[in-house]
Amino acid sequence: MHTFHLLQGLALAPVLVTANILIYSPPSQPALTYSITIPDTTTATDSGPIYLQISAPTTLQWASLGQGTQMDSANIFILYAASATEVTLSPRSSMDGGQSQPEYNPLANLTLLPGSGIDNGRMIANIRCMNCLSAWPTLSSTNSSSEYTLDPNGTSTAWFWASKSGPPVNSSDPAADLAMHDDKGTMQLDLSLAQFTSAESLGVLYNPFLEGSIVIS
Ligand code: HEM
Ligand SMILES: *[C@@H]1O[C@H](CO)[C@@H](O)[C@H](O)[C@H]1NC(C)=O
Ligand SMILES: *[C@@H]1O[C@H](CO)[C@@H](O)[C@H](O)[C@H]1NC(C)=O
Ligand SMILES: *[C@@H]1O[C@H](CO)[C@@H](O)[C@H](O)[C@H]1NC(C)=O
Ligand SMILES: *[C@@H]1O[C@H](CO)[C@@H](O)[C@H](O)[C@H]1NC(C)=O
């Protein structure tokens, strides 16, 4: 995340956009929030970025968002502390049919955007994902990912989440060994509530969560 300071100028380019941000908070973890917003260019062309935010209290050791219905099916994002002020965002895929810890997947095309880090007892990851409309490729040819696809127009898209309470992981290793969840669940998100108009081209480090309007799911 240090490199963001060098590139900050890009993020300050005037992009006059108000994103519709869809927020989901698990009933059993009200302080944990997952947000999503999708540029209309992505929806129209079925390719391009989607934006995700995971915001978790530091009382959680890790918090995770999954695309699809279950562990074995697709793209998994895990957020944990790297230090007192920085976060690690670990993209993972299950390589054993969802039986154990998902493995770090370097083929996820993610950017951790400005505003990510730990402050005021919250871990925040603002994420731009360039290949989240389908299952990420995996390095293993034998245990390749599922047939997952995300419909950016979908009014009832499947997602899941999991979390583990406990002390901070304190690791910048995206392949850090994590203990199993102590809470988890599934949700359906109406992505028609998460669209925004991106008439101007969005900078690489554009963070829609800084200026969006909020819809609670
Ligand atoms: C960190 C290591 C992990 C281990 C060892 C692990 C292990 C397991 C096991 C054994 C189950 C089946 C038994 C049960 O339902 O409790 C399960 C279910 C589940 N896990 Fe994990 N898990 C891990 C991480 C994750 C992550 C990061 C997510 C992301 C959201 C996740 C989401 C789920 C969900 C939604 C289920 C219930 C549905 C299903 O079986 O796929 N898990 N996990
Ligand atoms: C989403 O809906 C719009 C309007 O109907 C359509 O033009 C676009 O192709 C759809 N996108 C996908 C990925 O189906
Ligand atoms: C993790 O970092 C926190 C500060 O953020 C520190 O208080 C704690 O002792 C560290 N834990 C380990 C196991 O290093
Ligand atoms: C591939 O998945 C199968 C079960 O789906 C599992 O038995 C096997 O250990 C996995 N192989 C690797 C390399 O993870
Ligand atoms: C990630 O996406 C960008 C933008 O589409 C592309 O230029 C880049 O090659 C991709 N990187 C990888 C590793 O796929």
PDB file of N, CA and C in Angstrom, residues 57-62 123 163-169 182:
ATOM      1  N   PRO A  57     -14.720  -4.872  11.766  1.00  0.00           N
ATOM      2  CA  PRO A  57     -14.125  -4.431  13.037  1.00  0.00           C
ATOM      3  C   PRO A  57     -12.856  -5.240  13.328  1.00  0.00           C
ATOM      4  N   THR A  58     -11.891  -4.608  13.987  1.00  0.00           N
ATOM      5  CA  THR A  58     -10.627  -5.304  14.273  1.00  0.00           C
ATOM      6  C   THR A  58     -10.793  -6.397  15.330  1.00  0.00           C
ATOM      7  N   THR A  59     -11.996  -6.531  15.887  1.00  0.00           N
ATOM      8  CA  THR A  59     -12.269  -7.673  16.762  1.00  0.00           C
ATOM      9  C   THR A  59     -12.363  -8.966  15.949  1.00  0.00           C
ATOM     10  N   LEU A  60     -12.503  -8.814  14.631  1.00  0.00           N
ATOM     11  CA  LEU A  60     -12.467 -10.003  13.768  1.00  0.00           C
ATOM     12  C   LEU A  60     -11.026 -10.251  13.324  1.00  0.00           C
ATOM     13  N   GLN A  61     -10.618 -11.495  13.392  1.00  0.00           N
ATOM     14  CA  GLN A  61      -9.269 -11.868  12.934  1.00  0.00           C
ATOM     15  C   GLN A  61      -9.200 -11.823  11.414  1.00  0.00           C
ATOM     16  N   TRP A  62     -10.266 -12.314  10.791  1.00  0.00           N
ATOM     17  CA  TRP A  62     -10.388 -12.157   9.345  1.00  0.00           C
ATOM     18  C   TRP A  62     -11.858 -12.079   8.969  1.00  0.00           C
ATOM     19  N   MET A 123     -10.913  -2.495   9.831  1.00  0.00           N
ATOM     20  CA  MET A 123     -10.099  -2.903   8.679  1.00  0.00           C
ATOM     21  C   MET A 123     -10.946  -2.656   7.439  1.00  0.00           C
ATOM     22  N   SER A 163     -16.474 -15.233   8.711  1.00  0.00           N
ATOM     23  CA  SER A 163     -15.556 -14.451   9.544  1.00  0.00           C
ATOM     24  C   SER A 163     -15.057 -15.304  10.695  1.00  0.00           C
ATOM     25  N   LYS A 164     -13.988 -14.814  11.306  1.00  0.00           N
ATOM     26  CA  LYS A 164     -13.384 -15.487  12.464  1.00  0.00           C
ATOM     27  C   LYS A 164     -13.012 -14.397  13.442  1.00  0.00           C
ATOM     28  N   SER A 165     -13.456 -14.508  14.693  1.00  0.00           N
ATOM     29  CA  SER A 165     -13.054 -13.524  15.696  1.00  0.00           C
ATOM     30  C   SER A 165     -11.702 -13.914  16.276  1.00  0.00           C
ATOM     31  N   GLY A 166     -11.017 -12.927  16.867  1.00  0.00           N
ATOM     32  CA  GLY A 166      -9.719 -13.238  17.469  1.00  0.00           C
ATOM     33  C   GLY A 166      -8.713 -12.135  17.243  1.00  0.00           C
ATOM     34  N   PRO A 167      -7.503 -12.310  17.779  1.00  0.00           N
ATOM     35  CA  PRO A 167      -6.462 -11.283  17.661  1.00  0.00           C
ATOM     36  C   PRO A 167      -5.974 -11.139  16.225  1.00  0.00           C
ATOM     37  N   PRO A 168      -5.330 -10.007  15.908  1.00  0.00           N
ATOM     38  CA  PRO A 168      -4.924  -9.761  14.520  1.00  0.00           C
ATOM     39  C   PRO A 168      -3.936 -10.798  13.991  1.00  0.00           C
ATOM     40  N   VAL A 169      -4.047 -11.074  12.702  1.00  0.00           N
ATOM     41  CA  VAL A 169      -3.134 -12.012  12.038  1.00  0.00           C
ATOM     42  C   VAL A 169      -1.745 -11.390  11.904  1.00  0.00           C
ATOM     43  N   ASP A 182     -15.752 -18.863  12.462  1.00  0.00           N
ATOM     44  CA  ASP A 182     -16.688 -19.158  13.545  1.00  0.00           C
ATOM     45  C   ASP A 182     -18.060 -18.540  13.276  1.00  0.00           C
TER      46      ASP A 182
END
